[in-house]
Coordinates of C-alpha atoms and ligand atoms in Angstrom, one line a residue:
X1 CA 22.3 1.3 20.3
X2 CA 22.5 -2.1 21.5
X3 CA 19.9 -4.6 22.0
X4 CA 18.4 -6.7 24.9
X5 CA 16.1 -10.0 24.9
X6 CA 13.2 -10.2 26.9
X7 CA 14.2 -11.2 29.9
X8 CA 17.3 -9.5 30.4
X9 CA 20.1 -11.1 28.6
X10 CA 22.3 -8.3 27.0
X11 CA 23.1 -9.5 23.1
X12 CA 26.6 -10.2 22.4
X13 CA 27.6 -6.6 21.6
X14 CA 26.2 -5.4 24.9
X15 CA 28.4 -7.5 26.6
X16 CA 31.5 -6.5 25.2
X17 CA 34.1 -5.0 28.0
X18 CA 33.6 -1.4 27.1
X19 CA 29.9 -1.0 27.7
X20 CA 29.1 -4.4 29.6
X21 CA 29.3 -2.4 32.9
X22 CA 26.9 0.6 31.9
X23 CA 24.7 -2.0 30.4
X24 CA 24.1 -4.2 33.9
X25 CA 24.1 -0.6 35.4
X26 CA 21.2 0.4 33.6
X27 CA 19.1 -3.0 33.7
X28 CA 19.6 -3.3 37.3
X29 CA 18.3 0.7 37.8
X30 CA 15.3 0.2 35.4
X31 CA 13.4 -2.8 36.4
X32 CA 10.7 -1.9 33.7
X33 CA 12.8 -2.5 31.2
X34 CA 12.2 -6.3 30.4
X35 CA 13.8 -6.7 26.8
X36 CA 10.0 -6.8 25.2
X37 CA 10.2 -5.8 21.5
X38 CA 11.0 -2.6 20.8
X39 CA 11.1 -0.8 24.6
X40 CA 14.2 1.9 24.5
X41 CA 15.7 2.6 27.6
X42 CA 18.0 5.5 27.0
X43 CA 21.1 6.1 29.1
X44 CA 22.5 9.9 28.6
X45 CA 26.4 10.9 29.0
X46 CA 26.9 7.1 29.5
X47 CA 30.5 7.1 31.6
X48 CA 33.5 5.1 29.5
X49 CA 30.9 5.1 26.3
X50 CA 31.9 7.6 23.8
X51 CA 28.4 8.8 22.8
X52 CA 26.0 11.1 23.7
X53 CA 23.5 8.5 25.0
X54 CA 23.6 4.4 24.9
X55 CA 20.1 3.3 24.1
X56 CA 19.1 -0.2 24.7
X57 CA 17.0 -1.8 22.5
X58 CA 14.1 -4.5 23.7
X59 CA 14.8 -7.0 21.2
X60 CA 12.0 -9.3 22.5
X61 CA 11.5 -12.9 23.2
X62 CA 15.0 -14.6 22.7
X63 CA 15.5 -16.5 19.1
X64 CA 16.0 -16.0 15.8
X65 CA 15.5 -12.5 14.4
X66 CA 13.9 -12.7 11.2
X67 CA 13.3 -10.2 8.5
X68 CA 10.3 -9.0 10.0
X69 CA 11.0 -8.5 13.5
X70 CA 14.2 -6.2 12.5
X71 CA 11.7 -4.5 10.7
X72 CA 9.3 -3.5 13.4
X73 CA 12.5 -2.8 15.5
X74 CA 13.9 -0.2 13.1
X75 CA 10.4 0.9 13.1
X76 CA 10.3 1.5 17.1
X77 CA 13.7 3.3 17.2
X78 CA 12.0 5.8 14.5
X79 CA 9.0 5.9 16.4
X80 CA 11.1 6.7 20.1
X81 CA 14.0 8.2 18.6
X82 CA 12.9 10.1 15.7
X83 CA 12.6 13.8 17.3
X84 CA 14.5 13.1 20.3
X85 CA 17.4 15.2 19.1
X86 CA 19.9 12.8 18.2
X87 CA 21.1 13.1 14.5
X88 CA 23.3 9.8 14.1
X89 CA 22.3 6.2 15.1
X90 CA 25.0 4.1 15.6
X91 CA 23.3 0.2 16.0
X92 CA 24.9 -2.6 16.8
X93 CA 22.9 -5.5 17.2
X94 CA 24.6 -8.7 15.9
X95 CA 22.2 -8.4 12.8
X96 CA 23.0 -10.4 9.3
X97 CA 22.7 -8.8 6.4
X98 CA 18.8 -9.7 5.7
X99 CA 17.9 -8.6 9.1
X100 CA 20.2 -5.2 8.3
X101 CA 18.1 -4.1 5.4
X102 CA 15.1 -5.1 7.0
X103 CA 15.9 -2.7 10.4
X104 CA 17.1 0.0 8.5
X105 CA 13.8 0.0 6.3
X106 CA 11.6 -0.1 9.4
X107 CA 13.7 3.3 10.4
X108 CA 12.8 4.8 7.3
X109 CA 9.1 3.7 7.3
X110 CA 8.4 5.1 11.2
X111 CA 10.5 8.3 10.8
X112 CA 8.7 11.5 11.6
X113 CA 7.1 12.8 8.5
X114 CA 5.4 16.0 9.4
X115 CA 2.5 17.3 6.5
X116 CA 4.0 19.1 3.9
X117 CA 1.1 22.2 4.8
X118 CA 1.8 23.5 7.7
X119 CA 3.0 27.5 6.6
X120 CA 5.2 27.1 10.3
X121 CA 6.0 23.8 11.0
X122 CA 6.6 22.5 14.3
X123 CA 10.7 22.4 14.9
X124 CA 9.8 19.6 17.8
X125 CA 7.8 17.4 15.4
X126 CA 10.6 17.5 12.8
X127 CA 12.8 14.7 12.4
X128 CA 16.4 14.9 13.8
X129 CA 17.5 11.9 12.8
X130 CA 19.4 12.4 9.6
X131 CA 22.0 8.8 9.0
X132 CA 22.2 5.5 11.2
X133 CA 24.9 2.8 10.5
X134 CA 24.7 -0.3 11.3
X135 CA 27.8 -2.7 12.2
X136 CA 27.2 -6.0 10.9
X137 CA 28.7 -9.2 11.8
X138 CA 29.0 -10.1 7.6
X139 CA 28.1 -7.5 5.1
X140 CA 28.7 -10.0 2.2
X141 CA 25.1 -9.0 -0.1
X142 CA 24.5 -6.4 2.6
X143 CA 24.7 -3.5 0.4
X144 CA 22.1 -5.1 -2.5
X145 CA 19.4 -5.5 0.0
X146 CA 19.5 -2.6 1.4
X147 CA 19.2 -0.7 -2.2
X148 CA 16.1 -3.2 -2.5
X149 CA 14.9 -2.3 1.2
X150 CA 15.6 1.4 0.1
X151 CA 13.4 1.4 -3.1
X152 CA 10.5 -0.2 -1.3
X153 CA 10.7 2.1 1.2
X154 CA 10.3 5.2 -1.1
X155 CA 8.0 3.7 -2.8
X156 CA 5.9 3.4 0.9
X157 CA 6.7 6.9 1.1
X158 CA 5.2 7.9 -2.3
X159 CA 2.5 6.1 -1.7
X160 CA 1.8 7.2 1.8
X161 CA 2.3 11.1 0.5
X162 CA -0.8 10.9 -2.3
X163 CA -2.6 9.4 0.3
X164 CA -2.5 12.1 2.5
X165 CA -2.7 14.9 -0.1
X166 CA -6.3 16.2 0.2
X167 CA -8.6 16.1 -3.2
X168 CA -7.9 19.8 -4.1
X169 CA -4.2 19.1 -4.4
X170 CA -4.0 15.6 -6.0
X171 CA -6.7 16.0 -8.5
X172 CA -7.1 13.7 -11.1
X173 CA -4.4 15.6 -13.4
X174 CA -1.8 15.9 -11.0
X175 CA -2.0 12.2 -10.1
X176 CA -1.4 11.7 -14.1
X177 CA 1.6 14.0 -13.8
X178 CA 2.9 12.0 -10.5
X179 CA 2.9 9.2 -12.2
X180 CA 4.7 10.7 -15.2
X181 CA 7.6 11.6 -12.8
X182 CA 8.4 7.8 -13.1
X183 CA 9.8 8.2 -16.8
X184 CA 13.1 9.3 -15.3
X185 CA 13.3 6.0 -13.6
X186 CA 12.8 4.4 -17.1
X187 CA 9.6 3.5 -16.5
X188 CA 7.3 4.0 -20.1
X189 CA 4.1 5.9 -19.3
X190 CA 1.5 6.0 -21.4
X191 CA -1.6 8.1 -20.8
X192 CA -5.6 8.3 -22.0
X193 CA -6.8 11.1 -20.4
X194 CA -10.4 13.2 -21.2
X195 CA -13.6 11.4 -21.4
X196 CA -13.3 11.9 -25.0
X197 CA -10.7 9.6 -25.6
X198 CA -11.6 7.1 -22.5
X199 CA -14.8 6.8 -24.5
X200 CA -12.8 6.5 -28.0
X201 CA -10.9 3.6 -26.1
X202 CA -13.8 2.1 -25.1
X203 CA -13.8 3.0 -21.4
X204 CA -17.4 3.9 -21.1
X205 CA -16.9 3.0 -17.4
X206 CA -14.1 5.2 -16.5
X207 CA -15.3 7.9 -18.6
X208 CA -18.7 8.2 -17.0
X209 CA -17.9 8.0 -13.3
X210 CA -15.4 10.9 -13.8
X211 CA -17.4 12.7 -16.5
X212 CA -18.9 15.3 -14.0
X213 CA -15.9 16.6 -12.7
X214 CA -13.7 19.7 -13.8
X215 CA -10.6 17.7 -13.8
X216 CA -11.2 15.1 -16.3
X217 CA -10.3 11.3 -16.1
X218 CA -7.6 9.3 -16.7
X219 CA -6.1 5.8 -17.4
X220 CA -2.3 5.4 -17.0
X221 CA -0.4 2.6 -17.9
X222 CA 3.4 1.9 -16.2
X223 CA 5.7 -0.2 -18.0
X224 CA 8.8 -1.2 -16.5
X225 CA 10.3 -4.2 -18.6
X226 CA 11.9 -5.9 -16.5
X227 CA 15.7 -5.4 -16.3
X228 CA 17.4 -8.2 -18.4
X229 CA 13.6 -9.9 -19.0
X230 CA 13.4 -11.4 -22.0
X231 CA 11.0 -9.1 -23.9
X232 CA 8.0 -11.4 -24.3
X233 CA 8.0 -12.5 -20.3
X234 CA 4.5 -12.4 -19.4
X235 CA 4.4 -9.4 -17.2
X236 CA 2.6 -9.1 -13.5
X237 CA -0.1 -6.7 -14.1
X238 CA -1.2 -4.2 -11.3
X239 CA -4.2 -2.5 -11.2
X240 CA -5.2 0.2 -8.6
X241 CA -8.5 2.4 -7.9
X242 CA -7.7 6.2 -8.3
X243 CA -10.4 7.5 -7.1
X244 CA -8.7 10.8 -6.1
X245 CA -12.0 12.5 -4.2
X246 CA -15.1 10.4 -3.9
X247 CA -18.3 12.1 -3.1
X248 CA -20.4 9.4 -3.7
X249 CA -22.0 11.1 -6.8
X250 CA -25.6 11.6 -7.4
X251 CA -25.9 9.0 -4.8
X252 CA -23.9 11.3 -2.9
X253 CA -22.2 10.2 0.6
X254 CA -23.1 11.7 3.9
X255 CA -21.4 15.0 5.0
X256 CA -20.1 12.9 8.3
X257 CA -16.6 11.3 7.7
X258 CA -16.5 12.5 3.8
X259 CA -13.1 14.2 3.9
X260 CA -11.4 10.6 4.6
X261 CA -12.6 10.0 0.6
X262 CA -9.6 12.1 -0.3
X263 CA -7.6 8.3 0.0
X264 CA -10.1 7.1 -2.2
X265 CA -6.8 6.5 -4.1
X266 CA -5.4 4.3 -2.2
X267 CA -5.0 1.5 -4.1
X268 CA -3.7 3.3 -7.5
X269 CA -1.4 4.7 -4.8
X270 CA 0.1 1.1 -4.2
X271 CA 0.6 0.5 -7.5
X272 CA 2.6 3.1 -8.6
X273 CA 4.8 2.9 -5.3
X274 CA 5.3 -1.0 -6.3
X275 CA 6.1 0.0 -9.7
X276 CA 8.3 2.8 -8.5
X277 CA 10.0 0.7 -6.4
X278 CA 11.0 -2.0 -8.7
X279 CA 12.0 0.5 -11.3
X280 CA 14.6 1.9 -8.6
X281 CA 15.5 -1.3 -7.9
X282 CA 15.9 -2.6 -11.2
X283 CA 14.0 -5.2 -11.0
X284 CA 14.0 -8.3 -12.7
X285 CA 10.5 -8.8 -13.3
X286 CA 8.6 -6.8 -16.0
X287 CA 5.5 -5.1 -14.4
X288 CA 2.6 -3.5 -16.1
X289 CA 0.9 -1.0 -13.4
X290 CA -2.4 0.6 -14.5
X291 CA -4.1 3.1 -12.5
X292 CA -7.7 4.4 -13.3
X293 CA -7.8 7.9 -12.5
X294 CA -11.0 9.8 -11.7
X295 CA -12.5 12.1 -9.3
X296 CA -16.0 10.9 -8.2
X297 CA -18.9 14.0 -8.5
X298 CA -21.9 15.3 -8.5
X299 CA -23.2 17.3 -11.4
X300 CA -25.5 18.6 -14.0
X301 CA -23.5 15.6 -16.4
X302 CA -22.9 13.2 -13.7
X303 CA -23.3 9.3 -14.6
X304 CA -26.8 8.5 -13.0
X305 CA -28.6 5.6 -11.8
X306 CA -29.9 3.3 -13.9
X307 CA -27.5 4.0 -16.4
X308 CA -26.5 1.1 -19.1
X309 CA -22.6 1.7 -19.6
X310 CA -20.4 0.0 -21.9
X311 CA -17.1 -1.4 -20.9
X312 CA -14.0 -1.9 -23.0
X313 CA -14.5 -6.0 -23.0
X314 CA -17.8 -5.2 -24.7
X315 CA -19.9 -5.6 -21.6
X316 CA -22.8 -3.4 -20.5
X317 CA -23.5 -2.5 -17.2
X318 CA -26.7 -0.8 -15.6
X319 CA -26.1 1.6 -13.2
X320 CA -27.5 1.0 -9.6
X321 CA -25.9 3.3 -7.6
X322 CA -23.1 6.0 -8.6
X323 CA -21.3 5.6 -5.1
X324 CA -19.9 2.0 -6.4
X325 CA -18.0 4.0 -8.4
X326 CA -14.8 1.9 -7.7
X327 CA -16.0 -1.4 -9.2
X328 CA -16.6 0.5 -12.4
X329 CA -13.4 2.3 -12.9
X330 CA -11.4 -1.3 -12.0
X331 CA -13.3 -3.3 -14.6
X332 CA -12.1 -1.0 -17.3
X333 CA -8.7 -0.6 -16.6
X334 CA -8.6 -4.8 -15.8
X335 CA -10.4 -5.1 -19.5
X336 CA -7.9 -2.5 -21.0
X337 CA -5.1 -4.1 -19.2
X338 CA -5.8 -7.7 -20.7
X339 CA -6.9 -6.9 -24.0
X340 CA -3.4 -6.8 -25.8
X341 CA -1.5 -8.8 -23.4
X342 CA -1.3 -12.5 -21.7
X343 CA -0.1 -11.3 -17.8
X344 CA 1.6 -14.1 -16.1
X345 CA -1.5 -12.8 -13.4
X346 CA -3.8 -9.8 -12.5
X347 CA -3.6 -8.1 -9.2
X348 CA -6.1 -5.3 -8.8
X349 CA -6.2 -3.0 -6.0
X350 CA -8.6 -0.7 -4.6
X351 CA -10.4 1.1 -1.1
X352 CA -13.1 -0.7 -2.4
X353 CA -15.7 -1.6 0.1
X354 CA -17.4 -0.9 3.1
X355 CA -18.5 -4.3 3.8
X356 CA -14.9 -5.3 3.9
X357 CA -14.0 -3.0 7.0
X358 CA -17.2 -4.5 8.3
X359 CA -16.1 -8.1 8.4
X360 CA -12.6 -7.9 8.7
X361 CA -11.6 -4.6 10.4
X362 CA -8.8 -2.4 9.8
X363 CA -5.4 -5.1 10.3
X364 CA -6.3 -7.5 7.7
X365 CA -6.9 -6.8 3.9
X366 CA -9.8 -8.7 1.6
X367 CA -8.0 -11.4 -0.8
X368 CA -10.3 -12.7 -3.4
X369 CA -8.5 -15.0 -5.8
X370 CA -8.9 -17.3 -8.8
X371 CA -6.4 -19.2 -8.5
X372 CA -4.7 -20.9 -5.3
X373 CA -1.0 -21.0 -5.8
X374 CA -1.5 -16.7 -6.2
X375 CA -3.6 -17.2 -3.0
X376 CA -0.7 -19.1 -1.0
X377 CA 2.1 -16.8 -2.7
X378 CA 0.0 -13.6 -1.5
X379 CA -0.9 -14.4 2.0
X380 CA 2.5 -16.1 2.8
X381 CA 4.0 -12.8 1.4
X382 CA 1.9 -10.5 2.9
X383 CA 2.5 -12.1 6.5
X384 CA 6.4 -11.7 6.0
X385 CA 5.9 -8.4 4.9
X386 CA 3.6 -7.1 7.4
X387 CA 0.6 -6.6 4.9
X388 CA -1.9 -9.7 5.9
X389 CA -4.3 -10.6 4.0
X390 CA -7.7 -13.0 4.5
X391 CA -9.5 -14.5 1.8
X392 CA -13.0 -14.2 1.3
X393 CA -14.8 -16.5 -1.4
X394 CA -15.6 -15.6 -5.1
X395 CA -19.1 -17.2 -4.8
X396 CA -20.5 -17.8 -8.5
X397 CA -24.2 -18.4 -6.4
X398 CA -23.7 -14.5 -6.0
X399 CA -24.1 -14.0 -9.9
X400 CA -27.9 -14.3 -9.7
X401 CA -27.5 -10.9 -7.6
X402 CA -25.9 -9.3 -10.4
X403 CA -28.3 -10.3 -13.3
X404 CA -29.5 -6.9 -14.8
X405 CA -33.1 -7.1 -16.9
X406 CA -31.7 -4.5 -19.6
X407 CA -27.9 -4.8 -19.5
X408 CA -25.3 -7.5 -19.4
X409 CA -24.4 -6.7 -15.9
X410 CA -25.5 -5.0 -12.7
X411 CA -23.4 -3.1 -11.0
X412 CA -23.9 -4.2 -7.6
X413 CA -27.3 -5.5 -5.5
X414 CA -29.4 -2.9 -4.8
X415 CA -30.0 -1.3 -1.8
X416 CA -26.4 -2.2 -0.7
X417 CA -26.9 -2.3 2.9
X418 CA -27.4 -5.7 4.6
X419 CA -25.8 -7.8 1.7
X420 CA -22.3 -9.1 1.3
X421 CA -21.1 -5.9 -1.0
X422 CA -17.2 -6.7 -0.4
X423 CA -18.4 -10.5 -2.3
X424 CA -20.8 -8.6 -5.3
X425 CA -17.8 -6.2 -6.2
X426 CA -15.4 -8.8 -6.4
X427 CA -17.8 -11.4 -8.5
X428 CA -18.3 -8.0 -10.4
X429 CA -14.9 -7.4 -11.5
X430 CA -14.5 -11.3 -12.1
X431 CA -16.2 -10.6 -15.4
X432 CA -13.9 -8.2 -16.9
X433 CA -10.9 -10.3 -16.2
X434 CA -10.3 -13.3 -19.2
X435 CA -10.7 -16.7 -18.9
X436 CA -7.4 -18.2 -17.4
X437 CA -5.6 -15.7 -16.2
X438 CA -4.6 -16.1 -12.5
X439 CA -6.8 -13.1 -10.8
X440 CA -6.3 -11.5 -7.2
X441 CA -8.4 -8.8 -6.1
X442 CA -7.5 -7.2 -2.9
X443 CA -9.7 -4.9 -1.3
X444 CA -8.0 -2.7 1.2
X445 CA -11.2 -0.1 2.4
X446 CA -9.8 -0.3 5.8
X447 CA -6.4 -0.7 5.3
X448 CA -4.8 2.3 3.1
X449 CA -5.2 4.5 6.4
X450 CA -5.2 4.5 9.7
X451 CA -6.1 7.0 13.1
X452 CA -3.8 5.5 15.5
X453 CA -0.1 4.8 15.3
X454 CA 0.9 1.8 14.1
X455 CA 3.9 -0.7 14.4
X456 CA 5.2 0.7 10.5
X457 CA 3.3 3.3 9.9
X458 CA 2.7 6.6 11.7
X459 CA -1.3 7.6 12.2
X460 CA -2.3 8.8 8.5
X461 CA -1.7 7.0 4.9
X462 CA -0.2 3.5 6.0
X463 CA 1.2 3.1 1.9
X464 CA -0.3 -0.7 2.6
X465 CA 0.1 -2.7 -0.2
X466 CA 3.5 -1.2 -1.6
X467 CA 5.7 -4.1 -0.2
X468 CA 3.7 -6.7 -0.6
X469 CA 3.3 -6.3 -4.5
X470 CA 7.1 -5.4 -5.0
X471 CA 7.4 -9.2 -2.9
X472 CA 5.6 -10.3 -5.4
X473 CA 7.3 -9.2 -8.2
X474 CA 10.1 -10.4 -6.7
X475 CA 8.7 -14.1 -6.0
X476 CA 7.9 -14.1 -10.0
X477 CA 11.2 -13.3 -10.8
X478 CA 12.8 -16.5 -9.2
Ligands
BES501 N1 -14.7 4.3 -1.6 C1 -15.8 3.6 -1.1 C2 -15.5 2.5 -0.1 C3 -14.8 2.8 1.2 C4 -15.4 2.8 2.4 C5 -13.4 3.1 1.2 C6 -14.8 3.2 3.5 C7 -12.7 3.4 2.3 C8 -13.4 3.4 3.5 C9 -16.6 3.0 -2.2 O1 -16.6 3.7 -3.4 C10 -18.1 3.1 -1.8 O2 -18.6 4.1 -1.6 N2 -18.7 1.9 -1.6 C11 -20.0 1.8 -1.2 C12 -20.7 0.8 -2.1 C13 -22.2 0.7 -1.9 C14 -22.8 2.0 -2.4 C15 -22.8 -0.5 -2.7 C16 -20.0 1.3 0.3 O3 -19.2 0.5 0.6 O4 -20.9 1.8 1.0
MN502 MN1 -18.0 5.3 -3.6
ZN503 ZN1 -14.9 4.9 -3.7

């Protein structure tokens, strides 16, 4: 594989003697072919090549190739490549090392990945692409960044995988157990599970949304301690929603589009990829992920409206509507996730919202933050990355919204429609995380999946949110 830049110009290694000739051949025959990022133009029993086929790579508009833009290419090469039948990439492309790990990660993330429950899978839709090397013009650091680029990728993958698994298969116990898999990465995983002992922790929140379920709730905590952090570093705290089926509850959801609850999860999903990630990468940074684990239901026990809830801060809540079930698990596990610890800052995650695909669609996330440098840190990061987010205001004029006549705290406005839900759930949460504590809260509803095919993600679970907290972790480190 050897690339092109828009316009024509063959990169250095396509203009070396031996395939300079098969190269001007091939532009000159294929006039569609400008160089625009990521077009392939495949050449098969190329003459004086030895290879099965020369593929030219669009490298797009000529300049720099940072991180990023390797990234999508790998990604395109999966995405054209993938099934095609060839088993072993050779790509040469004049990339440094950076630019290497970030290519060969975009392969991983746009392979095919067919669904595990097929009982006779497809042979065309299966991936034939099985290694790829990639010559490199220094390789100094080369090997370090792609073990990095490696981890995030699985943890992508992981993610991605829970996602897609439908709510009879990841219920709420065997997302405790997934995330128990991490101890082999020496990741310390500590578990309340039962409403029982949610309640005897004080998670009245938790406890009730997932009450009327047969597979009862959970709240797992991840520690990876950083490796060589000094063991009272302030860790970066994670929280995701785990919301592993939600039907809405007694305010149950319409029939139309429910099955898509099943990534209800999505966020919890992120978190445990991130932390899986930096565990196999060794990171520096000591992370604390917590994932609140329930499966939202209807029932003869189910949490009602009007409900008055205790959380484990201390604060009650009045129920206004069982469907806004995410803001309730969230506040917990933030609560329970602060109590005993000072985090260096708070970074909840969560398919949270409605409104949020409402005002900013499906190719930017929600970023409500306390404090601006995490702002800067996370939307700088999550452009690099591929994971933007926008930020949308914590407006303390929304508080009069949430003022409850019996409890200390209304769960959201009623009668949701019509009002600026995305804004109540995150002024919500605001009040279960202490005073001080740098606070993000990204809500992803229209992110953690997607129905058409994307530049790094295949249609399906997109994993969003994976990279962009292991970048994180990563800019704490330094
Ligand atoms: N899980 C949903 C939010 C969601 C919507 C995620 C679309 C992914 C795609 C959340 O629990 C929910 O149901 N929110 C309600 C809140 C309302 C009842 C105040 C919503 O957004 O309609
Ligand atoms: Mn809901
Ligand atoms: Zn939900």
């Amino acid at each position: 594989m050897l690339g092109v830049w828009e316009g024509g110009n063959a990169s250095a290694a396509a203009r070396a003697p031996q395939v300079a000739a098969v190269v001007a051949r091939a532009l000159a025959a294929s006039p569609a072919f400008t160089g625009r990022e990521g077009q392939v133009l495949t050449v098969l029993a190329p003459e004086g090549v030895a290879a099965e086929r020369l593929v030219l790579l669009g490298l797009g508009p000529f300049g720099g190739m940072e991180p990023h833009r390797a990234r999508r290419l790998g990604a395109a090469v999966a995405a054209a490549l993938g099934c095609s039948g060839a088993g072993t990439l050779a790509v040469d492309l004049d990339l440094d090392p950076e630019a290497a790990a970030a290519f060969a990660q975009g392969l991983v993330l746009r392979l095919p990945d067919p669904s595990p429950w097929h009982s006779r899978p497809d042979p065309a839709a299966a991936p034939t692409v099985r290694a790829a090397t990639l010559r490199l013009a220094a390789t100094a650091a080369a090997e370090d960044l792609w073990q990095r680029a490696r981890a995030e990728a699985e943890g992508v993958l992981l993610a991605r995988g829970l996602v897609e698994a439908p709510g009879n298969i990841l219920t709420p116990t065997a997302f405790v157990e997934r995330a128990r898999a991490l101890e082999v990465l020496d990741v310390r995983v500590e578990v309340i599970q039962g409403v029982t002992a949610l309640e005897a922790a004080g998670c009245g929140l938790l406890a009730a949304v997932g009450r009327a379920s047969a597979h009862p709730p959970a709240l797992v905590t991840l520690t990876w301690p950083g490796h060589g952090a000094a063991a009272a570093a302030p860790p970066l705290v994670l929280v995701g929603k785990g919301i592993t089926f939600d039907t809405g509850g007694l305010s149950l959801k319409p029939a139309d589009g429910m099955e898509r609850m099943k990534g209800d999860m999505g966020g919890a999903a992120a978190v445990l990829g991130a932390v899986h990630a930096l565990a196999a990468m060794q990171a520096a940074c000591p992370v604390v992920g917590v994932l609140a684990i329930a499966e939202n239901m209807p029932g003869g026990d189910a949490l009602r409206p009007g409900d008055i809830l205790r959380a484990c801060n201390g604060l009650t809540v009045e129920v206004v509507d069982t469907d806004a079930e995410g803001r309730l698990v969230l506040a917990d596990a933030i609560a329970h996730a602060t109590a005993a610890r000072r985090p260096r800052a708070v970074v909840d995650v969560a398919t949270l919202t409605g409104a949020v695909v409402t005002s900013l669609g499906r190719h930017m996330g929600g970023l409500f933050c306390s404090d601006a440098a995490l702002a800067t840190a996370l939307r700088a990061l999550g452009d690099g990355v591929g994971e933007p987010l926008w930020p949308l205001p914590l407006d303390p004029a929304l508080d009069d919204d949430l003022r409850s006549d019996v409890a200390d705290l209304l769960q959201c406005a009623p009668a949701g429609r019509f009002l600026p839900d995305a804004l109540h759930a995150a002024r919500f949460l605001s009040r279960f995380v202490p005073a001080g504590v740098p606070w993000a809260h990204l809500d992803i509803a229209g992110l953690a999946w997607t129905d058409d095919d994307r530049p790094l993600s295949r249609r399906g679970a997109t994993g969003f949110g994976v990279r962009l907290l292991t970048a994180l972790a990563h800019r704490l480190a330094v």
